[in-house]
mmCIF file of C-alpha atoms and ligand atoms in Angstrom:
data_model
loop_
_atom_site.group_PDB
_atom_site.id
_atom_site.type_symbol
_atom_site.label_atom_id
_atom_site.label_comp_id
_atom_site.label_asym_id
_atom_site.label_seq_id
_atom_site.Cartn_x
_atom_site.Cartn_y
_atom_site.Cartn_z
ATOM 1 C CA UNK A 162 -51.052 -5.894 4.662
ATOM 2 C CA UNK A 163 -49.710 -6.549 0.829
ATOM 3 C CA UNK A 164 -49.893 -3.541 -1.192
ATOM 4 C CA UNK A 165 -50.813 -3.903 -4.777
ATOM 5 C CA UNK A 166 -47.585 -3.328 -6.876
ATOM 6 C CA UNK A 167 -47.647 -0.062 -8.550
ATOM 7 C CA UNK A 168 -47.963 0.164 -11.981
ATOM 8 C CA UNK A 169 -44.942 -0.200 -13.809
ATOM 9 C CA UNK A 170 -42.923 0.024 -10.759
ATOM 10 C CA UNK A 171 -40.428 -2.552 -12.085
ATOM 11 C CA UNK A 172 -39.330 -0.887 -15.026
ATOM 12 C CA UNK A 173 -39.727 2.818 -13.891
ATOM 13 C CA UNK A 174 -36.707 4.858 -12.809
ATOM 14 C CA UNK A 175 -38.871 6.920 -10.679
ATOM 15 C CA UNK A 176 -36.369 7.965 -7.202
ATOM 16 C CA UNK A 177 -33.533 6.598 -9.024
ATOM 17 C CA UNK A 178 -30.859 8.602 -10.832
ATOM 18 C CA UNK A 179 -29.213 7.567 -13.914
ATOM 19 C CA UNK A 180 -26.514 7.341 -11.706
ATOM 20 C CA UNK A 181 -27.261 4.923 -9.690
ATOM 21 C CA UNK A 182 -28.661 2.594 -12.558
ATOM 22 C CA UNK A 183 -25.282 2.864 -14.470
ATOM 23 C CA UNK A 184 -24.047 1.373 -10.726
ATOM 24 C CA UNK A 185 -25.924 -0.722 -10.274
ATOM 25 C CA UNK A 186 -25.510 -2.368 -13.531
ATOM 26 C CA UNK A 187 -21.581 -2.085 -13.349
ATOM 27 C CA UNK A 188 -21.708 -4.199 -9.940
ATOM 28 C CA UNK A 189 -24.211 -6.389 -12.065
ATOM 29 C CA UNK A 190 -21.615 -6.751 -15.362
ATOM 30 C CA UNK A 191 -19.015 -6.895 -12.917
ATOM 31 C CA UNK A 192 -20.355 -9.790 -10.627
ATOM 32 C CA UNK A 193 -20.837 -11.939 -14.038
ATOM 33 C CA UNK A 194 -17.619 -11.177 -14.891
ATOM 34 C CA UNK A 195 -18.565 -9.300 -17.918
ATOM 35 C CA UNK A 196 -16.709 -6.264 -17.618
ATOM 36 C CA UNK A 197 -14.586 -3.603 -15.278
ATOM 37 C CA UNK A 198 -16.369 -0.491 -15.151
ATOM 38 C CA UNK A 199 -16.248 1.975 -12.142
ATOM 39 C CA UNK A 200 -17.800 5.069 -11.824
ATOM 40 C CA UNK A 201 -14.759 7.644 -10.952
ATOM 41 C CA UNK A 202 -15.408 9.094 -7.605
ATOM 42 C CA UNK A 203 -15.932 13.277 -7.751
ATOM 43 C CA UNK A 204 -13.049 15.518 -8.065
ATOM 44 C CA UNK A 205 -12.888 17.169 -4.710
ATOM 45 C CA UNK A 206 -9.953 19.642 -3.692
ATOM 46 C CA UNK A 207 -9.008 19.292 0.225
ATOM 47 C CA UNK A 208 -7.856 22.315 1.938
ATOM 48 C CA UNK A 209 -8.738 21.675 5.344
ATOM 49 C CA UNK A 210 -8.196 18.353 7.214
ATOM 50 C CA UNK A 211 -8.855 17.091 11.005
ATOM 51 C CA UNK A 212 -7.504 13.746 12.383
ATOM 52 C CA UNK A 213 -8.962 13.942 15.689
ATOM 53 C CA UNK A 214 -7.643 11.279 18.337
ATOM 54 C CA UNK A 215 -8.752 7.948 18.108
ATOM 55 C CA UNK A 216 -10.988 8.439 15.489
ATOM 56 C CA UNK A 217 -10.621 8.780 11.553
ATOM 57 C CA UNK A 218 -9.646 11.967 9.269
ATOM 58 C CA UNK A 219 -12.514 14.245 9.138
ATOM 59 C CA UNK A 220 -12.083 16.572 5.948
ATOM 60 C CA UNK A 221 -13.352 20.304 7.484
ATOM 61 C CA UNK A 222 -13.078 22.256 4.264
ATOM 62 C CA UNK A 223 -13.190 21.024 0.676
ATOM 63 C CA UNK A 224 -14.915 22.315 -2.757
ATOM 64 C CA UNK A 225 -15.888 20.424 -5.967
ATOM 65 C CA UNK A 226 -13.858 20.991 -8.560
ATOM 66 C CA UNK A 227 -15.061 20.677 -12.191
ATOM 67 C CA UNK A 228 -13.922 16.961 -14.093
ATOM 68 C CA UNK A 229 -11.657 17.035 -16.434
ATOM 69 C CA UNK A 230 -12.547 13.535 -18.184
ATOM 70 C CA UNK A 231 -16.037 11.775 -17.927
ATOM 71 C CA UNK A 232 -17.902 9.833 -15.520
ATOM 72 C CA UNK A 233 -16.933 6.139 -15.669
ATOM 73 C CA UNK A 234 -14.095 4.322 -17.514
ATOM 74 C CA UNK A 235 -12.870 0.883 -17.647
ATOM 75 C CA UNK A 236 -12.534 -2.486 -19.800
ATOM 76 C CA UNK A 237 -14.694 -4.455 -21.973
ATOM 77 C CA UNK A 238 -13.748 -7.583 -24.059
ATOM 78 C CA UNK A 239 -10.161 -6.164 -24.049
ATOM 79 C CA UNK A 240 -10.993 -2.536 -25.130
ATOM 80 C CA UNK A 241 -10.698 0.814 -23.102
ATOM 81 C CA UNK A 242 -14.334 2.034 -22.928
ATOM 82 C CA UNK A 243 -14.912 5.742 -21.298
ATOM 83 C CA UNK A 244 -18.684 7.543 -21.032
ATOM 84 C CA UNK A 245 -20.373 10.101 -19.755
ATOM 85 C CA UNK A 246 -24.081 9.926 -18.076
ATOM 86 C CA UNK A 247 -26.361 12.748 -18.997
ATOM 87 C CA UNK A 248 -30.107 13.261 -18.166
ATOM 88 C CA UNK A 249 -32.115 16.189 -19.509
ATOM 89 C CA UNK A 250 -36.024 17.337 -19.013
ATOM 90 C CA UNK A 251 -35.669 18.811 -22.426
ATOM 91 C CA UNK A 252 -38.074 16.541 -24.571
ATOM 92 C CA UNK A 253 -37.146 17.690 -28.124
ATOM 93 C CA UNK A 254 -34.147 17.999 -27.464
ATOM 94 C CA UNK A 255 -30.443 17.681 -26.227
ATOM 95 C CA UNK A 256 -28.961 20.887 -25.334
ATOM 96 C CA UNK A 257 -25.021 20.627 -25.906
ATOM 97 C CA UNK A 258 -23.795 23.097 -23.073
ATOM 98 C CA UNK A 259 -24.323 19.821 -20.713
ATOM 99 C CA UNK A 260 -20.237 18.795 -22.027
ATOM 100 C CA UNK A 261 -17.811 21.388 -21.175
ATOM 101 C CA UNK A 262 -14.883 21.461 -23.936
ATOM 102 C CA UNK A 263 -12.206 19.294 -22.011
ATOM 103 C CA UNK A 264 -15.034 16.818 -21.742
ATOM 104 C CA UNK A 265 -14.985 16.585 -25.657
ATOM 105 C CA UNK A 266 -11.147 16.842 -26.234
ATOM 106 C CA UNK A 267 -11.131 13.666 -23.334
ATOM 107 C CA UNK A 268 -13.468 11.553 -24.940
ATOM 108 C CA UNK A 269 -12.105 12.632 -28.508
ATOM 109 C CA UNK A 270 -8.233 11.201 -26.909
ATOM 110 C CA UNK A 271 -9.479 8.395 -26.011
ATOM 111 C CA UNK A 272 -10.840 7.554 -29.662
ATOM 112 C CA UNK A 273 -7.601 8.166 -31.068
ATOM 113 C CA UNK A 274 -5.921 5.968 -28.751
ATOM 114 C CA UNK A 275 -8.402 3.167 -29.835
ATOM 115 C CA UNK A 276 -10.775 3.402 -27.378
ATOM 116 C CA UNK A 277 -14.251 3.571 -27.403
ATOM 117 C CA UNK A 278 -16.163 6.672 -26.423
ATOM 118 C CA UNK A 279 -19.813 7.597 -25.611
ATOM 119 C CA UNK A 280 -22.516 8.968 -24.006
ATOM 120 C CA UNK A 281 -25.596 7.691 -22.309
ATOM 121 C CA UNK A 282 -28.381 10.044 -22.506
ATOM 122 C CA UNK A 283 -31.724 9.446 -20.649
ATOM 123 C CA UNK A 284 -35.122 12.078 -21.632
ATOM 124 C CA UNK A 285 -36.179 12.207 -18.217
ATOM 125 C CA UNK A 286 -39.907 13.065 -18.939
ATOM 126 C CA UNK A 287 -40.389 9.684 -21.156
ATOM 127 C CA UNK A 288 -37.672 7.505 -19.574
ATOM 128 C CA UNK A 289 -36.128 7.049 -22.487
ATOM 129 C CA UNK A 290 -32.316 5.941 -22.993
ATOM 130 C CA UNK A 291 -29.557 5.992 -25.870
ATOM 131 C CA UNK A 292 -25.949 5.704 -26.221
ATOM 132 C CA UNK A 293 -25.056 8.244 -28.493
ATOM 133 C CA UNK A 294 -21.314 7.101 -30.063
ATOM 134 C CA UNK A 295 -18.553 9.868 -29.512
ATOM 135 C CA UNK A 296 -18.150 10.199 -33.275
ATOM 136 C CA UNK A 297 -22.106 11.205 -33.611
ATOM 137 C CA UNK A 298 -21.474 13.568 -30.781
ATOM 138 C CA UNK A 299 -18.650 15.212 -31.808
ATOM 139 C CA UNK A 300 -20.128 16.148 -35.523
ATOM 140 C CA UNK A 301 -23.177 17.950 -33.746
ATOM 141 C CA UNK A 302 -20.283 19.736 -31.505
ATOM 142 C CA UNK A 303 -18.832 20.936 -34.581
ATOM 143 C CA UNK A 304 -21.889 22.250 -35.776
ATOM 144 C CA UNK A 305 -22.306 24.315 -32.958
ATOM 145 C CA UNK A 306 -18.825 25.561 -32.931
ATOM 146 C CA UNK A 307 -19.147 26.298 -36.697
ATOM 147 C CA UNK A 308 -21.974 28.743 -35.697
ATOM 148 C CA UNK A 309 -25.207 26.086 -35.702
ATOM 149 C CA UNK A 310 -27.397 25.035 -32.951
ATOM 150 C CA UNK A 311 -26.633 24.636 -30.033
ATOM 151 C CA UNK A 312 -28.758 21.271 -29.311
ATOM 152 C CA UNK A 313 -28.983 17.852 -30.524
ATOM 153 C CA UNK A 314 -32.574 17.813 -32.395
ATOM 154 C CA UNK A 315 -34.650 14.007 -30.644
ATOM 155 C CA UNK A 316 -34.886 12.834 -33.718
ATOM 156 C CA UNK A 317 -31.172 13.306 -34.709
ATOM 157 C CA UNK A 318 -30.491 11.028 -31.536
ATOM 158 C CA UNK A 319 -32.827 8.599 -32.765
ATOM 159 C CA UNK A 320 -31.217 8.382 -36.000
ATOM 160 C CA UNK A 321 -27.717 8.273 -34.358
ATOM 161 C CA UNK A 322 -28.039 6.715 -31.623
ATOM 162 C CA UNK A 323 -28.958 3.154 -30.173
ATOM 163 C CA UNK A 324 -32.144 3.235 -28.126
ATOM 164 C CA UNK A 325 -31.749 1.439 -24.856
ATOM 165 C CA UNK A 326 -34.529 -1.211 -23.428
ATOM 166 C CA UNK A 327 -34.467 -0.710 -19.344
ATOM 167 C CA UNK A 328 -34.204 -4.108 -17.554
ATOM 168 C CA UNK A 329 -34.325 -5.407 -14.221
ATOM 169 C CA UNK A 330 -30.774 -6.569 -14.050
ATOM 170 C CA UNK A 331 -29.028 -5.044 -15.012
ATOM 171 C CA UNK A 332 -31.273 -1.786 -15.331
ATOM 172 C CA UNK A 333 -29.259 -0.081 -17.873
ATOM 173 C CA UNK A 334 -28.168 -2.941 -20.539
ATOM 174 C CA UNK A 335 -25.554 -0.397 -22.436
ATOM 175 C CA UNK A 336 -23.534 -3.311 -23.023
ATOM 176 C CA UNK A 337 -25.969 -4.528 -25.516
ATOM 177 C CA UNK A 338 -25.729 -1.445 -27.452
ATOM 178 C CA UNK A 339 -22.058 -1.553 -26.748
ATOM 179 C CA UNK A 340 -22.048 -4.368 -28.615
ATOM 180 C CA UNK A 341 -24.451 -3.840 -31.525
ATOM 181 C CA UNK A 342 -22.184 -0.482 -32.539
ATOM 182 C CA UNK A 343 -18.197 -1.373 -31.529
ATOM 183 C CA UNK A 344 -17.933 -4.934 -32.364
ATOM 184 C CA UNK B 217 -5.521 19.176 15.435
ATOM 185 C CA UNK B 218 -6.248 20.771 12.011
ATOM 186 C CA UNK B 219 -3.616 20.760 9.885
ATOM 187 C CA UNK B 220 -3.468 21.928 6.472
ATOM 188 C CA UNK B 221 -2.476 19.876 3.658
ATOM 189 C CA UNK B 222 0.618 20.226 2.311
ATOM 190 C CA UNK B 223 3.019 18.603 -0.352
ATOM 191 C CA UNK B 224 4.855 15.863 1.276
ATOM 192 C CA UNK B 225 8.469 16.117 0.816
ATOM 193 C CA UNK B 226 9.678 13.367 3.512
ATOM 194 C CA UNK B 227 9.197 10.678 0.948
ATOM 195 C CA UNK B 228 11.052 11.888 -2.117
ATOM 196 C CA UNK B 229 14.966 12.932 -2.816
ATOM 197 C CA UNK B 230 13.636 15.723 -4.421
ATOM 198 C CA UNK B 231 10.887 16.909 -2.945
ATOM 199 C CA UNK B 232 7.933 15.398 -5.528
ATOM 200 C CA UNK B 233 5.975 12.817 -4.258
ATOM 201 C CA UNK B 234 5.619 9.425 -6.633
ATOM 202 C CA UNK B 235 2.257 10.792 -7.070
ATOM 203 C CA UNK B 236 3.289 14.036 -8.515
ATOM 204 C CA UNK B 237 5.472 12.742 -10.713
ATOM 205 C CA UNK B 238 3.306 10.526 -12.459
ATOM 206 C CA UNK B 239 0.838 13.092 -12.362
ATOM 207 C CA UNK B 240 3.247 15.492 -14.527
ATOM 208 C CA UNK B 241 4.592 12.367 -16.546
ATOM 209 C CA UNK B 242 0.778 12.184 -17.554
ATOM 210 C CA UNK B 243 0.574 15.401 -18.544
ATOM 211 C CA UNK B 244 3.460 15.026 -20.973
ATOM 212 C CA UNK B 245 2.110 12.184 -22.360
ATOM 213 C CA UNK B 246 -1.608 13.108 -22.813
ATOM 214 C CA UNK B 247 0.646 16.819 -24.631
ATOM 215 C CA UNK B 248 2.526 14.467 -26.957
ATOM 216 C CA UNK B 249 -0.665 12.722 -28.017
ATOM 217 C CA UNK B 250 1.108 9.500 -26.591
ATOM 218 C CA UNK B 251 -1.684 8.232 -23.916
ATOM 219 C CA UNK B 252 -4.688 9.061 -22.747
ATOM 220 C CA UNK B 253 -4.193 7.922 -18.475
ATOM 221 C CA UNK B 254 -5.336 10.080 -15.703
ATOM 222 C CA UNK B 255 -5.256 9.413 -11.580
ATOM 223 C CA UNK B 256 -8.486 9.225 -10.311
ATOM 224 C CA UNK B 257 -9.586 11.056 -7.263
ATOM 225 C CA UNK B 258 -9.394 10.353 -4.348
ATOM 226 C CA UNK B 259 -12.417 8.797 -3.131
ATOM 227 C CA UNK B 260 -14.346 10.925 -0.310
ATOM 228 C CA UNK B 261 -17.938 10.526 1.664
ATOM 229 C CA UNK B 262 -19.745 13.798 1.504
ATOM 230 C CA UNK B 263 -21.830 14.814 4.922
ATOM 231 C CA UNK B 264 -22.705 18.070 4.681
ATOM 232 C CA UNK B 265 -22.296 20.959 2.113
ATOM 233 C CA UNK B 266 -22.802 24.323 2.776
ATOM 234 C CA UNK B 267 -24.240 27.013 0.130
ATOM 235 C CA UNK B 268 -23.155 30.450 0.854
ATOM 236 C CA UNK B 269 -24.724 32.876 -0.860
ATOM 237 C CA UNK B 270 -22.901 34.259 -3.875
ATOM 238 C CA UNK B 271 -20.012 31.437 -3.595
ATOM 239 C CA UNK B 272 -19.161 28.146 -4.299
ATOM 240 C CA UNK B 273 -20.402 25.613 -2.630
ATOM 241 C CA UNK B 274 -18.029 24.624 0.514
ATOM 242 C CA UNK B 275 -17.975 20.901 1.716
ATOM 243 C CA UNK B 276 -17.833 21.263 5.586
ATOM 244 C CA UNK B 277 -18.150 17.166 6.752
ATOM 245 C CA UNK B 278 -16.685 14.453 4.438
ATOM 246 C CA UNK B 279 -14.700 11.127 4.885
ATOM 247 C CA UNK B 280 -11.525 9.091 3.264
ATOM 248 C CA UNK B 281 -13.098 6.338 1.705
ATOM 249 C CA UNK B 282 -11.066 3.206 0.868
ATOM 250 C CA UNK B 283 -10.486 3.088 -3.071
ATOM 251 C CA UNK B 284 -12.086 0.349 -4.493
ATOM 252 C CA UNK B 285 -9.648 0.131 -7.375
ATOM 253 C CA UNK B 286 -6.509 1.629 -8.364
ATOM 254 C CA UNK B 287 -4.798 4.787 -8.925
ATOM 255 C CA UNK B 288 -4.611 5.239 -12.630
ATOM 256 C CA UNK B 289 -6.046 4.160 -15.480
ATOM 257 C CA UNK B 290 -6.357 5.335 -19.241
ATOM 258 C CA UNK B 291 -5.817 3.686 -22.575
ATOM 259 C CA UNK B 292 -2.614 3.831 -24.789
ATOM 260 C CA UNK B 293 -1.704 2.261 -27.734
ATOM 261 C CA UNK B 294 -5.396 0.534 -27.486
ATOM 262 C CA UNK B 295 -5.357 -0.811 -24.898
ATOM 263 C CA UNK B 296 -6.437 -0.373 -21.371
ATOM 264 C CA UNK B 297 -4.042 0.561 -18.401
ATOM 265 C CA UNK B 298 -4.688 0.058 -14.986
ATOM 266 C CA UNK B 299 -1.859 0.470 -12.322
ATOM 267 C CA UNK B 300 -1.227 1.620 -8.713
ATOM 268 C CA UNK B 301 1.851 3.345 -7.381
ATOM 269 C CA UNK B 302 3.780 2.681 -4.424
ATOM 270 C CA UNK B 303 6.222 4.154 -1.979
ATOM 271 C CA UNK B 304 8.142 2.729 0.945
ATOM 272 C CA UNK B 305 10.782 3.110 2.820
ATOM 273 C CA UNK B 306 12.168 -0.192 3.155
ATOM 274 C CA UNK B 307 15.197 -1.245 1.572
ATOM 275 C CA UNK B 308 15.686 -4.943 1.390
ATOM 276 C CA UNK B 309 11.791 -5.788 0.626
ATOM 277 C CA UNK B 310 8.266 -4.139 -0.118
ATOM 278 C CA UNK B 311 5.696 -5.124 2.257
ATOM 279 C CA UNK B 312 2.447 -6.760 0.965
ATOM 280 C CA UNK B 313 0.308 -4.735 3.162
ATOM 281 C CA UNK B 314 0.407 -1.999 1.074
ATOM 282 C CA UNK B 315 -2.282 -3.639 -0.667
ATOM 283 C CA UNK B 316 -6.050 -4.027 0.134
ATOM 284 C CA UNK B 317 -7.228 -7.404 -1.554
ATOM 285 C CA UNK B 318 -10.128 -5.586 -3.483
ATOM 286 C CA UNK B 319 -7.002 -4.015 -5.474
ATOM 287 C CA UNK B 320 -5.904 -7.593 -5.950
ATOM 288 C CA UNK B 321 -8.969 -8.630 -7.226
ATOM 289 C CA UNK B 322 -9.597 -5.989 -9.636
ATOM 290 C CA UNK B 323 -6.421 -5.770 -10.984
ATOM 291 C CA UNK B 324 -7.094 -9.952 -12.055
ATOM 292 C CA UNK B 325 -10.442 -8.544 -12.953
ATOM 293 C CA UNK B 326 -8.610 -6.175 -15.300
ATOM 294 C CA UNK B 327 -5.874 -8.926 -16.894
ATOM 295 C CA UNK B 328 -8.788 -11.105 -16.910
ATOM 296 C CA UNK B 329 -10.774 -8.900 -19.748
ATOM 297 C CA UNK B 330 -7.635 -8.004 -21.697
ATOM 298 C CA UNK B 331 -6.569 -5.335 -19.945
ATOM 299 C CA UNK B 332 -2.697 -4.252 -18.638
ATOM 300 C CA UNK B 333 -2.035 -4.044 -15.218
ATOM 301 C CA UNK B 334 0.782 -3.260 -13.011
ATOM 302 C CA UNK B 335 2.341 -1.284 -9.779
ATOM 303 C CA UNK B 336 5.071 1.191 -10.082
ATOM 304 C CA UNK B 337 7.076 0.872 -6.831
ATOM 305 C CA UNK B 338 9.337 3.510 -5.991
ATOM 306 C CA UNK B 339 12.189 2.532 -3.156
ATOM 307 C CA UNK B 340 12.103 6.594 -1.479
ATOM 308 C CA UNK B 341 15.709 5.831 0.199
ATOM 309 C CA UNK B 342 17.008 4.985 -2.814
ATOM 310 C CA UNK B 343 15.214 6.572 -5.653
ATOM 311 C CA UNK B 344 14.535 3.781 -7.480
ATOM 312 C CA UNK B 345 11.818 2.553 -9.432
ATOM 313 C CA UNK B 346 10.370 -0.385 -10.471
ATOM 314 C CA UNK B 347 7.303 -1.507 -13.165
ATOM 315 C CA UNK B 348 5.985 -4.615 -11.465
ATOM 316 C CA UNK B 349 3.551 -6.828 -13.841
ATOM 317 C CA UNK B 350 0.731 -7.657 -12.098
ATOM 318 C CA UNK B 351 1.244 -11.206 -13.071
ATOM 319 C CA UNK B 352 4.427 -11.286 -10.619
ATOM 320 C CA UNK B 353 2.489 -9.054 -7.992
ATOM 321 C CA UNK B 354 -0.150 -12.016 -7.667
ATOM 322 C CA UNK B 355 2.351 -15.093 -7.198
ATOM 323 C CA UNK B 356 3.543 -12.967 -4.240
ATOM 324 C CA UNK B 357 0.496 -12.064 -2.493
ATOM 325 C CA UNK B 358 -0.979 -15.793 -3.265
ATOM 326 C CA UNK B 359 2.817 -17.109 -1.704
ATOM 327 C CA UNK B 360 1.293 -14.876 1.248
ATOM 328 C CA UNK B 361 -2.071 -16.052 1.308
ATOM 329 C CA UNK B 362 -0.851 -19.885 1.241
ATOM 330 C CA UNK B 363 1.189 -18.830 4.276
ATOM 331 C CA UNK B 364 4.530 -17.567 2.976
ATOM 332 C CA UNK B 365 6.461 -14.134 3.844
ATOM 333 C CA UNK B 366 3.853 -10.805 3.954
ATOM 334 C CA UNK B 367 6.805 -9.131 1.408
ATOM 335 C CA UNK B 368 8.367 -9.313 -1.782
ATOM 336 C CA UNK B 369 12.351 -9.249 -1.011
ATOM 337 C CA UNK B 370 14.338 -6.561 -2.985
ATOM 338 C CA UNK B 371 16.042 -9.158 -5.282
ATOM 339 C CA UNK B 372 12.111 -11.188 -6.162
ATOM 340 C CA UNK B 373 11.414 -7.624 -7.629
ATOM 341 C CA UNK B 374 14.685 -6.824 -9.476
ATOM 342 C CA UNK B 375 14.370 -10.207 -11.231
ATOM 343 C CA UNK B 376 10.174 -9.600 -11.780
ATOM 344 C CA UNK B 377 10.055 -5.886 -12.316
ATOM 345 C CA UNK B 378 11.176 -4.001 -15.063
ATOM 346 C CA UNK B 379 13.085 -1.151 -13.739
ATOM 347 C CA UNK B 380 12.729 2.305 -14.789
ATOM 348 C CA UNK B 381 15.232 5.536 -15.288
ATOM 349 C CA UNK B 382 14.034 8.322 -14.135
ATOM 350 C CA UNK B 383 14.031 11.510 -16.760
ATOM 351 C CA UNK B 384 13.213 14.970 -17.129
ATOM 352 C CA UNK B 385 10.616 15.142 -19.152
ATOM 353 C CA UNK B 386 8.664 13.111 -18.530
ATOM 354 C CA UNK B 387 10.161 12.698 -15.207
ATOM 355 C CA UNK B 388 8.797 8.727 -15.221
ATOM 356 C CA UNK B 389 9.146 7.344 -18.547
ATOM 357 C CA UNK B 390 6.811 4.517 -17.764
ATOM 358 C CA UNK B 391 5.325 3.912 -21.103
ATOM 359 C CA UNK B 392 8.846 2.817 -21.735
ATOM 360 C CA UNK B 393 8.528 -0.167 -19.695
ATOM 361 C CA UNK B 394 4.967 -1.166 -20.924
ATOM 362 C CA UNK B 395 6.091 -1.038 -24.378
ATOM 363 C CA UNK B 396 9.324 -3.366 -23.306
ATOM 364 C CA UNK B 397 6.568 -5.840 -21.430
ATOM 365 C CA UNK B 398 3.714 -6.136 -22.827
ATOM 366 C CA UNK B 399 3.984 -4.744 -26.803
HETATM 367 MG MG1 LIG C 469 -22.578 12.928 -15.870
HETATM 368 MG MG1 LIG C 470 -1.140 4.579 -4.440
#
């Protein structure tokens, strides 16, 4: 039997993570040749290791450690470009204590250096996307150091932000937006 | 057996792996506000996690993955770095099969969109190091795919490599060498 195709099935994240989109559109960016963007694999600290014969190393013991940069880095028309992923159920908001400080100082680096530096941030709730540029980012982190809130207000991403269509292929076009704010 | 991992001092003088090394070179350089370039983690498969109560979270089943790319990357002087490091214990020659041909292709990918790429290949019996462009790695491993020798002979990378001094602080000055190269 053919089932009917469920309502905005195509376009709707639903049982994917923002994860796997950003993926899913680096293998698509990279297969065009477009860019070389990975998604850096989980810090991971090994303590216990087997290597039983004639098969391969099973790790017995290992915890997560936190990251000390972001999630995904690579090259773009000839320009270091570094983000971080972030989804919230918040609707009104973006609450900052989803970066940890090195997070900021990395991305912050890597601006001085001459790369470029952002964050994708998906509302789960509405399926809504942005890349928020580092420099936005880093005034409302200053705010909150100076004393202020301790979220990014919606409508202050709206204003800083570009909003991000969802596709089919690639899912997450961020190299639109890319594009549109760096060059 | 289960052994537990531990530094690895057979393939050093002076009991730092190539890995370590670059790791604290790094360090300096990121603490001089010279370069923003980091080693990725290793890549692992995660089975099974367990949760104790009241402590971290232990992983209890995971696997080596291959790495899909290289060992470092980062940005410095604007540009985006990409390079693997090497050790062997040959002499006269470093053998091609160090390399997986996904590392190939991404390092072209890398050159190919403006990016830097290179290996660092350390000789352990002899201490010495060498800054191999990419652009000289690939004529060798497409003289081995057309047929030819499955190395690069000690002399091919003297006269294609730029070769490095090793320091104190940092203990691999390997920005040196880019900047002779490529700037
Ligand atoms: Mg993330
Ligand atoms: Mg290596």
């Amino acid at each position: 039997s053919t089932k009917p195709l469920k309502k905005n099935s195509l376009f709707s994240n639903r049982g994917m993570t923002l994860e796997e989109d950003i993926n899913e559109s680096n293998a698509y960016y990279l297969s065009r040749n477009l860019a070389v963007i990975h998604k850096k694999p989980v810090p991971v600290q090994i303590v216990r290791v087997d290597y039983p014969a004639r098969s391969a190393a099973v790790i017995k013991e290992a915890y997560f450690r936190q990251a000390s940069t972001t999630d995904y880095n690579g090259v773009y028309k000839g320009k270091y470009i570094d983000f971080e992923a972030k989804e919230t159920n918040h609707t009104s908001s973006f609450p900052l204590k989803n970066f940890h400080a090195h997070q900021i100082s990395h991305m912050k680096q890597v601006e001085e250096h001459g790369g470029i530096a952002f964050v994708l941030i998906r509302f789960s709730k509405t399926d809504e996307l942005f890349l928020l540029p580092f420099a936005a980012l880093y005034d409302f982190w200053l705010r909150m150091t100076d004393g202020g809130r301790k979220s990014i207000t919606k409508e202050e991403i709206e204003n800083r932000s570009r909003s991000l269509k969802l596709g089919l292929s690639p899912r997450i076009p961020y190299l639109q937006a890319v594009d549109h704010v760096y060059f």
